[in-house]
Structures are given as C-alpha cells and as structure tokens.
Coordinates of C-alpha atoms (C1' of nucleotides) in Angstrom, one line a residue:
Chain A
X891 CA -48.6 5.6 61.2
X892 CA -49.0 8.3 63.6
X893 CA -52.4 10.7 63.6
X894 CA -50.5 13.9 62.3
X895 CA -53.6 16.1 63.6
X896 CA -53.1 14.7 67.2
X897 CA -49.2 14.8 67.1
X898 CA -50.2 18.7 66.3
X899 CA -52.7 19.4 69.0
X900 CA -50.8 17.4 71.4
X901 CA -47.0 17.5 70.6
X902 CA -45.6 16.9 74.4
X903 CA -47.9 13.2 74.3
X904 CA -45.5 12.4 71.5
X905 CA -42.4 14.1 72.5
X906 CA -42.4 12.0 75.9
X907 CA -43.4 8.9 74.0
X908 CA -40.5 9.1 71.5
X909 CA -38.1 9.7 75.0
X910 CA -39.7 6.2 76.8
X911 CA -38.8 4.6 73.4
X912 CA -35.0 6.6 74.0
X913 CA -35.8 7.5 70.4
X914 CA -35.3 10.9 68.7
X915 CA -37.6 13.8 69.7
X916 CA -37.0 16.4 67.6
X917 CA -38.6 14.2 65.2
X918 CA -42.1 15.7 66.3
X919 CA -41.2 19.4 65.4
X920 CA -39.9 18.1 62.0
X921 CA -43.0 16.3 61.1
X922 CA -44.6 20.2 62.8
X923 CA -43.0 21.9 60.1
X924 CA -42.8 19.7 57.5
X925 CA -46.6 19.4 57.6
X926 CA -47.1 23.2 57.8
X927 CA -45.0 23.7 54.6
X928 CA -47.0 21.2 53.2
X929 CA -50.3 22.6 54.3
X930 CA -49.4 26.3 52.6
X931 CA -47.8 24.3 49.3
X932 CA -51.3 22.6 49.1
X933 CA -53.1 26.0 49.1
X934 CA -51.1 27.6 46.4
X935 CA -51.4 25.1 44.1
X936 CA -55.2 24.8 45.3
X937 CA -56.4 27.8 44.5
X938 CA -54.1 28.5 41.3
X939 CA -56.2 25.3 40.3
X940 CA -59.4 26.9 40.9
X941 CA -58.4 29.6 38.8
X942 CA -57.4 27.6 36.1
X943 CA -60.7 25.2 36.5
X944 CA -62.9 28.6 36.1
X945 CA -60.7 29.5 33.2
X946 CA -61.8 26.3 31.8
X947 CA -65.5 26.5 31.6
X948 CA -65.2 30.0 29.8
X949 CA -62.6 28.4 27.3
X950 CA -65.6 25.7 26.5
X951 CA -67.9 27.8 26.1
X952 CA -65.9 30.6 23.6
X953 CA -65.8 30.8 20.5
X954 CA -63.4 31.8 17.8
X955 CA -61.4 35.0 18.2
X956 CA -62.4 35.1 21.9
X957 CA -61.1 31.4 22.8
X958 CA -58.1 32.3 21.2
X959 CA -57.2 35.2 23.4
X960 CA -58.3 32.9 26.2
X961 CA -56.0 29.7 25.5
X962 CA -53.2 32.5 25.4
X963 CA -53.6 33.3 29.1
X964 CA -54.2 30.2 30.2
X965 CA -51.7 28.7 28.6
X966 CA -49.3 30.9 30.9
X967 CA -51.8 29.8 34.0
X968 CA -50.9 26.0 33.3
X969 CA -47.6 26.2 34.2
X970 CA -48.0 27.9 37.2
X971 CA -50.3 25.3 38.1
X972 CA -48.0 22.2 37.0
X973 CA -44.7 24.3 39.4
X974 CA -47.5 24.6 42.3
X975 CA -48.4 20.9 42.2
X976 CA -44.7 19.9 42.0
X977 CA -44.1 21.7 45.0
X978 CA -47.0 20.8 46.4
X979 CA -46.5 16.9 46.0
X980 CA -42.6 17.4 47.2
X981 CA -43.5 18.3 50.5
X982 CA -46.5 15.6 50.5
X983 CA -43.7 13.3 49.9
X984 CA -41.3 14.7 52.7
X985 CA -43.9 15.0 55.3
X986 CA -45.6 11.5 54.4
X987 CA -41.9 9.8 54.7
X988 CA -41.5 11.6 58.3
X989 CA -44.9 10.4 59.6
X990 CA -44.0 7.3 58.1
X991 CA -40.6 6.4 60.0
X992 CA -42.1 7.3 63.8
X993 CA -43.3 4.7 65.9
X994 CA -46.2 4.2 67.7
X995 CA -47.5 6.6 70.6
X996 CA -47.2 4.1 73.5
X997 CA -50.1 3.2 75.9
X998 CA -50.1 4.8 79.5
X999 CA -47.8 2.5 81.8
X1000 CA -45.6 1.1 79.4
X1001 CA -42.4 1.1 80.9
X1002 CA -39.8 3.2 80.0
X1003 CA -36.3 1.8 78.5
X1004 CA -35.1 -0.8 76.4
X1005 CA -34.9 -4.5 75.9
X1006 CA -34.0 -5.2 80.0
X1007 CA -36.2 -2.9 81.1
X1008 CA -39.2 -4.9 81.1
X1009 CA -41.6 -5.0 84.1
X1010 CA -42.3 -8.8 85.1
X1011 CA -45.6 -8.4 86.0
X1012 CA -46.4 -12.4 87.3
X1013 CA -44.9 -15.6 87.6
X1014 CA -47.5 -18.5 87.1
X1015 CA -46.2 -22.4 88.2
X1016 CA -43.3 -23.8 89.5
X1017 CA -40.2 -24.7 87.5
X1018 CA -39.8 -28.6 87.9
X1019 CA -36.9 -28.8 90.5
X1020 CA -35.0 -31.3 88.6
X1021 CA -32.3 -31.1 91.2
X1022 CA -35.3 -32.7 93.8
X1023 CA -36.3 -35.7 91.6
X1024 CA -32.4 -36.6 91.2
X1025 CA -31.6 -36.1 87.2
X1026 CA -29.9 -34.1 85.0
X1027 CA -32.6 -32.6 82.5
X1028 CA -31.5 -32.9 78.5
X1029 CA -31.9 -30.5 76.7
X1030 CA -34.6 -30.2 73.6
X1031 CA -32.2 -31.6 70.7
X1032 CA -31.3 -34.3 72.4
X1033 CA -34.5 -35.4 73.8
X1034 CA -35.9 -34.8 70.1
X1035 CA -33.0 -37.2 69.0
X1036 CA -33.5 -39.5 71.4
X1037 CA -36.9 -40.2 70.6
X1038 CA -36.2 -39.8 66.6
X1039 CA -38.3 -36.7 66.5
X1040 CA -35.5 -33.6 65.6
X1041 CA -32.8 -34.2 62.8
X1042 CA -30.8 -31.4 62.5
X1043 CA -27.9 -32.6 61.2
X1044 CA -29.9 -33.7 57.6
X1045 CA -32.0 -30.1 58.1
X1046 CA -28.7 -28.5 57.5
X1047 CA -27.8 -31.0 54.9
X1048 CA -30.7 -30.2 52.9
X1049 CA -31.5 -26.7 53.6
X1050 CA -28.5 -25.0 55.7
X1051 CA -28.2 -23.8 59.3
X1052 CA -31.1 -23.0 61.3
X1053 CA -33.2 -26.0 59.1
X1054 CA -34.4 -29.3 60.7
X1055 CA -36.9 -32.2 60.2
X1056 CA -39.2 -33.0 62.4
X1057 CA -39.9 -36.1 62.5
X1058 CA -42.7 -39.4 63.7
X1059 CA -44.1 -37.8 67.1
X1060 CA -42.4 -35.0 67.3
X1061 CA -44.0 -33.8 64.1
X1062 CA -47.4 -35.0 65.7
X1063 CA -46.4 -33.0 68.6
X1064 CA -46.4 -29.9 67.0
X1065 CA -49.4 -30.9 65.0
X1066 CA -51.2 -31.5 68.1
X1067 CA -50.5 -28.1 69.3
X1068 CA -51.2 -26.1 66.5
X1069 CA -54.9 -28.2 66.1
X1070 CA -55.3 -27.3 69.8
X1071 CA -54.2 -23.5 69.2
X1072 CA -56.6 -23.4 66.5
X1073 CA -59.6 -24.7 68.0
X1074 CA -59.0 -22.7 71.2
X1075 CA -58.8 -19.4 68.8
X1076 CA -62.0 -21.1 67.2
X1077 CA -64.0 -21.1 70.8
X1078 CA -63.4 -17.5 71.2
X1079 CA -64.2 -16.6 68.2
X1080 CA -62.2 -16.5 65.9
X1081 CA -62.4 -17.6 62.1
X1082 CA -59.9 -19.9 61.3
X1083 CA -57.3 -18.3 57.9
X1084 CA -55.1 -20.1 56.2
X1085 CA -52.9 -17.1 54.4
X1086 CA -50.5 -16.3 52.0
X1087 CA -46.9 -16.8 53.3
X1088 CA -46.0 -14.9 49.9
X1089 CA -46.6 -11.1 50.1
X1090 CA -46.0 -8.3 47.1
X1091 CA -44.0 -5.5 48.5
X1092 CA -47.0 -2.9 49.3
X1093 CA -48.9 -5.1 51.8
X1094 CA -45.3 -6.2 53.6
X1095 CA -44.5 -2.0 53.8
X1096 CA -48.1 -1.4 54.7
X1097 CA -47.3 -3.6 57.8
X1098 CA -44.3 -2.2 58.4
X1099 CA -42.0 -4.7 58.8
X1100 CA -40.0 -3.2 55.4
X1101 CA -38.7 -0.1 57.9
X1102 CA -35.6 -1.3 60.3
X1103 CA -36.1 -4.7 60.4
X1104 CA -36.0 -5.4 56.8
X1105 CA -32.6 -7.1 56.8
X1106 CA -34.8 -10.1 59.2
X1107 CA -36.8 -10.4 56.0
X1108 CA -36.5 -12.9 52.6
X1109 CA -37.1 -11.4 48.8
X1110 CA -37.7 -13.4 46.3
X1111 CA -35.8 -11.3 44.2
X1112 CA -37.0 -12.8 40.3
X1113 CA -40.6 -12.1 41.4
X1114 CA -40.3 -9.3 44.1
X1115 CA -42.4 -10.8 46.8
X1116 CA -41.9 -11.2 50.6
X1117 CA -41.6 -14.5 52.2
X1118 CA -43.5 -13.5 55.4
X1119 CA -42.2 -13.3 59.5
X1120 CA -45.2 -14.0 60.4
X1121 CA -49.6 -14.5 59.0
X1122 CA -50.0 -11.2 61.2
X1123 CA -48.8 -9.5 58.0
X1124 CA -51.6 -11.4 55.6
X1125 CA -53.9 -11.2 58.4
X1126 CA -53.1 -7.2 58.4
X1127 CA -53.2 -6.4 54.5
X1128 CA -56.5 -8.9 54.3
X1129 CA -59.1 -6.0 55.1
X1130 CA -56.3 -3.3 53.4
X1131 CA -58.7 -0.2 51.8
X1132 CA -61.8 -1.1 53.3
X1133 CA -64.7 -0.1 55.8
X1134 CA -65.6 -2.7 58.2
X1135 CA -68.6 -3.1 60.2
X1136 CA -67.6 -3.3 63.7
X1137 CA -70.9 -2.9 65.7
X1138 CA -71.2 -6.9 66.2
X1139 CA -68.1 -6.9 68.0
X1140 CA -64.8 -7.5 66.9
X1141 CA -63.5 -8.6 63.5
X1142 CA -61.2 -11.6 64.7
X1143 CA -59.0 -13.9 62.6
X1144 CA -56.4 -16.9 63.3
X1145 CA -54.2 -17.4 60.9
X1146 CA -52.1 -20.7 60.2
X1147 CA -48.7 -20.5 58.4
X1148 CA -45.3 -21.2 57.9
X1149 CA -43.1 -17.9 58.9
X1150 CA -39.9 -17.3 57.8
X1151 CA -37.1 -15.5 59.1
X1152 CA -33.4 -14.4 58.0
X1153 CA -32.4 -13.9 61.7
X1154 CA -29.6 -12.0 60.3
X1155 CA -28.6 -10.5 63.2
X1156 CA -28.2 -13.5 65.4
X1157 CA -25.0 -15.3 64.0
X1158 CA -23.7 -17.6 67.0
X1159 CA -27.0 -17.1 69.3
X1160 CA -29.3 -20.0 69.9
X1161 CA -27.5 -22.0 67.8
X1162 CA -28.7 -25.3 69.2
X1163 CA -31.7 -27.0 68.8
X1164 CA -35.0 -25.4 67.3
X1165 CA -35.2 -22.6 69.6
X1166 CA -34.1 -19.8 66.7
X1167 CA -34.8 -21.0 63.2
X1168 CA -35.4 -19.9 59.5
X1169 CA -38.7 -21.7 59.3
X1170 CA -41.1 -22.5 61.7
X1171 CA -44.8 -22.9 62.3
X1172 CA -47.5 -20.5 64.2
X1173 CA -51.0 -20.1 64.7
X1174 CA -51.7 -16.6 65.6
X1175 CA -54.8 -14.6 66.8
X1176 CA -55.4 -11.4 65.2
X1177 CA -58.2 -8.4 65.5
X1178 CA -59.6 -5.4 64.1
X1179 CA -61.6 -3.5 67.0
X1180 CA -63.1 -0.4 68.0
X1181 CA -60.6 1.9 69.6
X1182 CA -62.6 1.9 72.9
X1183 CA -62.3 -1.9 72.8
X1184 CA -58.4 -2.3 72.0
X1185 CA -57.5 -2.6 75.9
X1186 CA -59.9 -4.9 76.4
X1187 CA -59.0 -7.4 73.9
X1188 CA -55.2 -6.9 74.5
X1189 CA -56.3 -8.2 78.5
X1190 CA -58.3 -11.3 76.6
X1191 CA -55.4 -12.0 74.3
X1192 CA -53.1 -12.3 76.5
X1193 CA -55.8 -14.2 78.7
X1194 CA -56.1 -16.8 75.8
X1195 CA -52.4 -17.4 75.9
X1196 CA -51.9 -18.2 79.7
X1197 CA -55.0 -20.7 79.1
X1198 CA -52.5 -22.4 76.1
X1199 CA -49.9 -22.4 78.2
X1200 CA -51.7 -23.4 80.7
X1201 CA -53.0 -26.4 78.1
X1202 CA -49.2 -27.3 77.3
X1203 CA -48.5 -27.4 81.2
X1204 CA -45.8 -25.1 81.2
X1205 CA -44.2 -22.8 83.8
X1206 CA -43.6 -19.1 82.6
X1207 CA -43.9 -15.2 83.5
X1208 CA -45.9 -12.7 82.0
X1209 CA -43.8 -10.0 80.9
X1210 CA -45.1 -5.9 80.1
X1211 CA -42.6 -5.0 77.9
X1212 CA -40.2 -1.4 77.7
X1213 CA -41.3 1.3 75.2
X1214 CA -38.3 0.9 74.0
X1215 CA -38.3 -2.5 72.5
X1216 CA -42.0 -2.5 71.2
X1217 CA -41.1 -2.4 67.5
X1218 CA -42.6 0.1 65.5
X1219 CA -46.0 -0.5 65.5
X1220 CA -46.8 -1.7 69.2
X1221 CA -48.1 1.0 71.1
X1222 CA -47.9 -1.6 74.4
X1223 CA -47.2 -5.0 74.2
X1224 CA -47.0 -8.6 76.9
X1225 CA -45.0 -11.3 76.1
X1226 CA -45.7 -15.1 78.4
X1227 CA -42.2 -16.5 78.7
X1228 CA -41.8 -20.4 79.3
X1229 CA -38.8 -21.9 81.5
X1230 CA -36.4 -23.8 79.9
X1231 CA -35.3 -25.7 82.3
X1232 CA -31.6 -26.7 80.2
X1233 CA -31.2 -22.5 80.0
X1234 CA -32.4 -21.9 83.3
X1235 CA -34.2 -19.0 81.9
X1236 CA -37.8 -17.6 80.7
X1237 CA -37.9 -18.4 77.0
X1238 CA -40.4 -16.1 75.0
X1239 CA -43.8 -18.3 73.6
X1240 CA -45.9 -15.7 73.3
X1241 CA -46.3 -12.2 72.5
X1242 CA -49.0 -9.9 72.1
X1243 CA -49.2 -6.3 70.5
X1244 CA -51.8 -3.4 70.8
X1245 CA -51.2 -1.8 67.7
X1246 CA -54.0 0.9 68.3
X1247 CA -54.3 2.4 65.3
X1248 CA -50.7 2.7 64.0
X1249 CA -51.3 0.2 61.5
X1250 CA -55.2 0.8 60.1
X1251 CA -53.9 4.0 59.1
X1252 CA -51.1 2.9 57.3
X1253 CA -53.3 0.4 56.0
X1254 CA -56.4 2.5 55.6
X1255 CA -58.8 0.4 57.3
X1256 CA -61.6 2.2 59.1
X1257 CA -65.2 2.1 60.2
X1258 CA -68.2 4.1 60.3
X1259 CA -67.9 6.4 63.5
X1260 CA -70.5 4.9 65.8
X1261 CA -73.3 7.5 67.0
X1262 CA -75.9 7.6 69.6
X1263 CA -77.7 3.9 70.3
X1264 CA -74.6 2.4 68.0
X1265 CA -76.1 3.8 64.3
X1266 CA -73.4 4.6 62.3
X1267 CA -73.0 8.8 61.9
X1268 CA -70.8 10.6 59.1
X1269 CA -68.0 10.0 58.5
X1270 CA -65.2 7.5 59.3
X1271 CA -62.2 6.4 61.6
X1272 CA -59.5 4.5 62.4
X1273 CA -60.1 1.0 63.9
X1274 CA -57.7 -0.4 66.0
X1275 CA -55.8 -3.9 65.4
X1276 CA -54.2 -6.3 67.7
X1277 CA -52.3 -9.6 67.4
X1278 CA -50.9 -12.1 69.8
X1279 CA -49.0 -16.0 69.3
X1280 CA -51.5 -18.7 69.9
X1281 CA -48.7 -21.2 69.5
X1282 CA -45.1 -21.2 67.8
X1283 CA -42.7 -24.8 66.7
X1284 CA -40.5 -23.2 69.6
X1285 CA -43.2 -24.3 71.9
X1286 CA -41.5 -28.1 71.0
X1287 CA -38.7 -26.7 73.1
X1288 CA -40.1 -25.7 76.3
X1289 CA -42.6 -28.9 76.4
X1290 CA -40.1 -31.7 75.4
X1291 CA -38.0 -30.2 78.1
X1292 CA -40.5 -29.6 81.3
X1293 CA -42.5 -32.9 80.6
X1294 CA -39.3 -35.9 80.0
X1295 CA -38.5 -38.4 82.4
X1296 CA -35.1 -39.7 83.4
X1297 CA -34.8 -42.2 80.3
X1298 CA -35.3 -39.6 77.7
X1299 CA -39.3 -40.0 76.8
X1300 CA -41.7 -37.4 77.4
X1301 CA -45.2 -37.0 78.6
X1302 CA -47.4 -35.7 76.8
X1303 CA -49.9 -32.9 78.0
X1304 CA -53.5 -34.0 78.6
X1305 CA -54.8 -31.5 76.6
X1306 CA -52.7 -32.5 73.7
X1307 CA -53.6 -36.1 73.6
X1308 CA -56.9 -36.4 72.0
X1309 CA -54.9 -34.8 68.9
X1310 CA -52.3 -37.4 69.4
X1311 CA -54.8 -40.6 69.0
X1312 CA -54.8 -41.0 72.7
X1313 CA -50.7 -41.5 72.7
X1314 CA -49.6 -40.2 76.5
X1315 CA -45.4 -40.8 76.0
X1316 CA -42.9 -40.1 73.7
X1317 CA -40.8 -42.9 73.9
X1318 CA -37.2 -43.4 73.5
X1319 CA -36.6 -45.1 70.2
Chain B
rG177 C1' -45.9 -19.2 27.6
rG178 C1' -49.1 -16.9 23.2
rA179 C1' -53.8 -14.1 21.6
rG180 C1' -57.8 -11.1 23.0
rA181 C1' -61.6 -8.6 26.1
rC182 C1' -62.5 -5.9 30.3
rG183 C1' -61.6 -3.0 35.2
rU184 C1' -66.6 3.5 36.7
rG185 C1' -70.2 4.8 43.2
rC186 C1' -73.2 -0.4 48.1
rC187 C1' -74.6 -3.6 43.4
rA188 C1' -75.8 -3.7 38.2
rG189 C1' -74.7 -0.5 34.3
rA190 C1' -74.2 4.3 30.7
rG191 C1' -70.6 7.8 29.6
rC192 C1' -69.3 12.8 23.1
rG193 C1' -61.7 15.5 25.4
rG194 C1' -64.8 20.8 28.3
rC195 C1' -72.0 21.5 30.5
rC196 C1' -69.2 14.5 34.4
rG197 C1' -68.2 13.4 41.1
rA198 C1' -70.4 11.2 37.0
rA199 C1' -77.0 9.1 33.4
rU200 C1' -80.3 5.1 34.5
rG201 C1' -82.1 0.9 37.4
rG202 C1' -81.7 -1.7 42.0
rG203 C1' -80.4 -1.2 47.2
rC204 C1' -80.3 1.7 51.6
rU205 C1' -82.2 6.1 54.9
rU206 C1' -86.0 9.6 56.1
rC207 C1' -90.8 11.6 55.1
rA208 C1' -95.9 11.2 53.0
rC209 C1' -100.0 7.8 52.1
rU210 C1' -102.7 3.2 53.3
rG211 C1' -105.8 -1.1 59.5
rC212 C1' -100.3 -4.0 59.3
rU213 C1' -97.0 -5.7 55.5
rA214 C1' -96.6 -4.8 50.4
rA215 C1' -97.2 -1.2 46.7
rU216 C1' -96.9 4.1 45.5
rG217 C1' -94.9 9.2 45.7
rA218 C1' -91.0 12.8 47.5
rA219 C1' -86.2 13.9 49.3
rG220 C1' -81.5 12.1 50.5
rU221 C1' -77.6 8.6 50.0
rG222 C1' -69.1 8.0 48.2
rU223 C1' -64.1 8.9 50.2
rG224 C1' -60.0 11.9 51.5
rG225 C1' -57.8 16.7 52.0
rG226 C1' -57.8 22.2 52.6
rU227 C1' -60.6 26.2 54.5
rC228 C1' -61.4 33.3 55.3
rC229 C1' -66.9 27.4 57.4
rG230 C1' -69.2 30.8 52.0
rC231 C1' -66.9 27.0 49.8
rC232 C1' -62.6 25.0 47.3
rC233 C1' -59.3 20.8 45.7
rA234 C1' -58.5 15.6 44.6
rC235 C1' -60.2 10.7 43.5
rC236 C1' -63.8 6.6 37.6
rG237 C1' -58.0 -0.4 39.2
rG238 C1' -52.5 1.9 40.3
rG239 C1' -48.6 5.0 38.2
rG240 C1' -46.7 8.2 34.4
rG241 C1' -47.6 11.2 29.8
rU242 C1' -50.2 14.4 25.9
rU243 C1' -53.5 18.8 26.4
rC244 C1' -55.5 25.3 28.2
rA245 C1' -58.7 21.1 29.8
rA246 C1' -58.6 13.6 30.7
rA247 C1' -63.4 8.6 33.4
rU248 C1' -62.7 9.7 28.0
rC249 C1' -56.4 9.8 24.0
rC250 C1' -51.1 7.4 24.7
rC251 C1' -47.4 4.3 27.7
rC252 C1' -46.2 1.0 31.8
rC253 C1' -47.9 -2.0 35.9
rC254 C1' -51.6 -4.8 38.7
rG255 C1' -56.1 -7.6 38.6
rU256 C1' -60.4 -10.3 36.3
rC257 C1' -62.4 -13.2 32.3
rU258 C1' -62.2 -16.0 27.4
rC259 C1' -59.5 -19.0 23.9
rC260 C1' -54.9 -21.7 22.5
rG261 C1' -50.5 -24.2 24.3
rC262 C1' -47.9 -26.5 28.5
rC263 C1' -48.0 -29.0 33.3
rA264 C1' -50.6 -32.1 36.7

RNA sequence: GGAGACGUGCCAGAGCGGCCGAAUGGGCUUCACUGCUAAUGAAGUGUGGGUCCGCCCACCGGGGGUUCAAAUCCCCCCGUCUCCGCCA
C-alpha cells in the first residue's frame, strides 16, 4: 500500500506514476479527499470522546443525587459519541479500501506502457544455431518422452490438463537444479525456508495477490485457505506485525515450495509441454531491507540469477520491464528470459520485483529508524522487501532443449552434475 | 472428534466495571558512585493516529455486543497448552 502522507505532499509523483502504469489518475484526488473527510470525521468523534472520557471521571467520583443528574447528560453525550465513531470508521473504511486498490509508485526509469513495452536492456550468449550443426531441434515434451522423463498423457489422467509426471532423470533434473538454486541462495546469504504452500485468507490479501489476480488463485473452499502462486507470499506474511532489526544487513530468506496456479486466463496458450502448468516447483530468494539498500539488492538479485543461468548454460536477455505490467506491488521489476530454441523466442525464467515498501506497509513490517553512527532513534519505518526466481520446473524446458543432441539425449550442465551422482547425459531410453 | 485451561508491555507476571496504558520483578538505555568488571542508587524505557505542538484519541490475541464507562461482563473467531478418543 501506498504512503498516503507522501501521495499528499507529493500528488503529481503519483499522478504520473498511475499514467506510466496507463492506470486511472483521478484515483489520487479521490484518495485526497477521501482522506481529508476522514481526517475531520476522526476529529469530531475525537474530541466528543474526550468530552465524554472527562464526563467519566466526574461520574466515578459522584455520589448519589449528583451522579444521577450526571448519567442523565451523559447518557445524551453517548450517542453522539457512538454516531461520531460510526461516521468516523465509515470513511476509515472508504479511504483504507482506496489506498488499498492503487499500485505501487514505480522507480525512476521504469518504462512507460504495457506488457510489449519492455526495454531489453542485454542479451547474454548465443542461441545454439541448430540450423549450423545440421538437425532439427525437438521440442521439451518430446525430448522428455524420449528419454522417459515427462508423461503428460497419465498427468492429465490422474490430475487434468496442465498436470504431468516427471519421471527417472528428469525428476533428478529438476532436483539437481533446485539443490543448486538453494545452495547458491545459501552462499549469499540466505537462510534456507521450507513454507507453507497453504495460506489463510489475511496473509494471501496482505500480499496482495487477492486484488485482480484472484481468479489465478485456488481456495480450498471447506477450510478457506489459499493454495499459494508462489513461497514469496509465506516468505512475505513470515515477519507480518513485527519490528526487525536490520542494522546487520539484510534479512534474506529462500524459500522452497510447490506453487500452484489456476492459469485461468490462458485456455489454449502454452498448451504443450511443461512450459505453463497448475503445479510446479521454485526456489525463490526473498528480502526485507533498508529502503536506502532496496536498489542495491534488486542489482544483486538479478546478479544472482544471470550467475544460475549462467550455471544451467543457457542463452537469454535481461529484460526491464513497463510500468504497466508490474503487478501491483512492483515498483520496478527485471525479468532473465531463456531461448527456446523449438519457440524461437525468449522464454521468461526469472523475475525479480522491488517492492519498496508497498508491501511492509500492508503487512506492517518495520524497523527502528536508524540514527547517527547506525543506533536506533524514535520511532519506526517501513522496510522495504524484494523477491526474485532462483529457479522454476519451467527451467526443464529451456535446458532439455539448448543442451540435446541429434538422437534425443541431453547433456547435462556441469554445474548440475555433482547433484546428479556424476551422470553427464540423459539418454534416450 | 470430545472435555477443560489459558492468551496483558522486550521477557516473566499482577490486575476490584471508573483513580489502569496498565502493579511488581527481570532486561535494556542514560547518569551517579567505586582502580576495571561486578554490585549499588537515580531517572528513563510500547505502538499507531490526530493536533490550535499545550496536548488529545486508540490499542491488554482478533472481531462484535452490554454499559454513562470494559484489560475486567457476554457472544463469535484465531492461537497455545492439558486430558480422552481416533489415525499413523
């Protein structure tokens, strides 16, 4: 959530950031207003309260007669109180649920636009050239079949579109990659979390992935809980209602899970293959930081992804992505897309979001404002949080297809092997 | 699944419907004292919001209710613990 305060001091800031998004502006003079009436509700029932708090401590001390003729005029005093809270809370309510639906401010430089507005910012290796080494690539599915390692067919059997088994190496593929994930995320420092892929309704709205995108999301409707998109949300809600002590450095966490996701919207896309499923692995790198620091560990994030990728031996392009299709919480955001060779396009891997401090305030996670020499002062703030994809199951894809060789096996990355017991092919079954 | 107990500040732990934002102890910070440390003494030590910057308002797991007035009484929810049952 937006810093009301700022969004008053500052409203053109906002007002251009809502147009980059080519989201509504007058949005920012309704939250204006809506927190001015709310400001002048809050003072009327404020100090109608005081009255009746001081009318109070002369009713307890009264006696007889005198108490009685005191309880008469309070009495009256009440309900003016109880109508001035009412009215009070109401436009609480209205001006909380404004705050509540606008996005992010986005950083300096984001691009404007939507979803093909994106600024390409690098392109790092060389597709393989096929074409030069004479053979037609296959694409992921069959490879995976050909080896015995993707079985869609009984996934869908079992479970429905979108669902699949991985099977003998493949499944020790994507094993391999998540181990390597994790103990990359380990080396910088971060503390390994397996989460909750189960989340109650306030921690998935504190995230906000319960606004527009809800329809992307499961319910377990007998016990109203969330099946999560992604551990960002867990990793999110973990320090929900707290103060953290941020003067060490950065508070960082990578999560492990399963993710889950509806893909509602997406009938007849990516149908193939494991490319766009309902359930898939990730191991994801997560931080709560000092506001001063976000930038900075949004450059190493995205740092620590082009060393994976660079582990998985894959071609891609580093992407800056439009205001437009941030999401509601990014305030700028990179995503590291892989070539696929079989698509002949950049497939996203990665993705990472600086979240400033949209979502610690929505989550109301803050720290002690740092003073002179780094000793806390009074008083608290905001800290800022960031995530980005160490590695995903789609990964499979973009490896099976850049690393096989004419007969259908595939080479396994060096860096992968050690967490393979050694095994350098994938061989045709 | 059944029965019960409990949820108060950084921690432990009191709390009669009004004098309770909350006793007491510990911790922490500052100061004093003492060669140093320890000990001792004194003061301070929550969060959020509003503000005419004097203060004022809210918060005792969360949400409702009763009352002139709720940490305190009532209801619902969440969580923790104990016992019984069930499953492994």
């Amino acid at each position: 959530m937006i810093d009301v305060n700022e969004l008053r001091e500052n409203p053109d800031l906002f007002r251009a950031s809502q147009r980059a998004r080519m989201a509504d502006e007058s949005i920012v003079d309704a939250i204006i207003a809506a927190d001015s009436t709310r400001r002048s509700a809050l003072n009327r029932f404020e100090s109608l309260r005081a009255e009746q708090n001081a009318f109070g401590k002369k009713v307890a001390v009264a006696k007889g007669e005198e108490k009685q003729a005191l309880l008469v005029e309070v009495k009256e005093l009440a309900g003016s109180v109880k109508a001035a809270q009412a009215e009070s809370d109401q436009a609480k309510t209205e001006q909380d649920a404004l705050v509540r639906s606008m996005s992010n401010v986005i950083e300096p430089g984001v691009p404007s636009g939507g979803e093909d507005d994106f600024e390409t910012l690098r392109h790092v290796g060389e597709p393989r050239d096929f074409g030069a080494e004479g053979f037609e690539p296959k694409d992921h599915l069959q490879l995976g079949e050909l080896t015995g390692g993707i079985d869609m067919e009984r996934g869908a059997k079992v479970s429905g579109a979108r669902f699949y088994f991985l099977k003998g190496m493949v499944a020790r593929l994507e094993i391999a990659l998540l181990r390597l994930a994790l103990d990359e995320a380990i080396s910088h420092g971060f503390t390994p979390m397996i989460t909750p892929t189960l989340v109650r309704p306030e921690t998935m709205a504190g995230t906000g992935f319960l606004g527009e995108h809800s329809d992307e999301i499961y319910h377990l409707e007998e016990d109203d809980l969330y099946l999560v998109g992604t551990s960002e949300v867990a990793l999110a809600g973990y320090h929900g209602d707290e103060i953290l002590d941020l003067s060490n450095g950065p508070v960082r966490y990578a999560g492990w899970s399963s993710c889950y996701r509806r893909e509602a919207g997406s009938h007849g896309k990516d149908t193939r293959g494991i490319i766009r499923v309902h359930q898939f692995n990730k191991v994801e790198m997560f931080s709560y930081v000092r506001i001063e620091d976000a930038e900075a560990e949004h450059q190493r994030m995205l740092a620590w992804e082009e060393e994976m990728l660079a582990k998985a031996e894959l071609s891609y392009r580093v992407i800056h992505t439009a205001a437009g299709d941030l999401g509601t919480s990014a305030a700028r955001k990179y995503d590291c897309e892989a070539w696929v060779p079989t698509q002949g396009a950049y497939r996203e891997l990665t993705s990472t979001s600086n979240c400033t401090t949209f979502q610690a305030r929505r989550l109301n996670i803050r720290e002690r404002i740092p003073g002179e020499g780094g000793a806390a002062t009074k008083g608290t703030r905001p800290v800022a949080t960031l995530n980005g994809t160490m590695a995903t199951t789609r990964w499979l894809v973009a490896i099976l297809e850049t690393h096989q060789q004419p007969d259908g096996s595939v080479i396994v990355p060096e860096a992968l092997r050690p967490y393979m017991g050694g095994v350098k092919v994938i061989p045709v079954l």
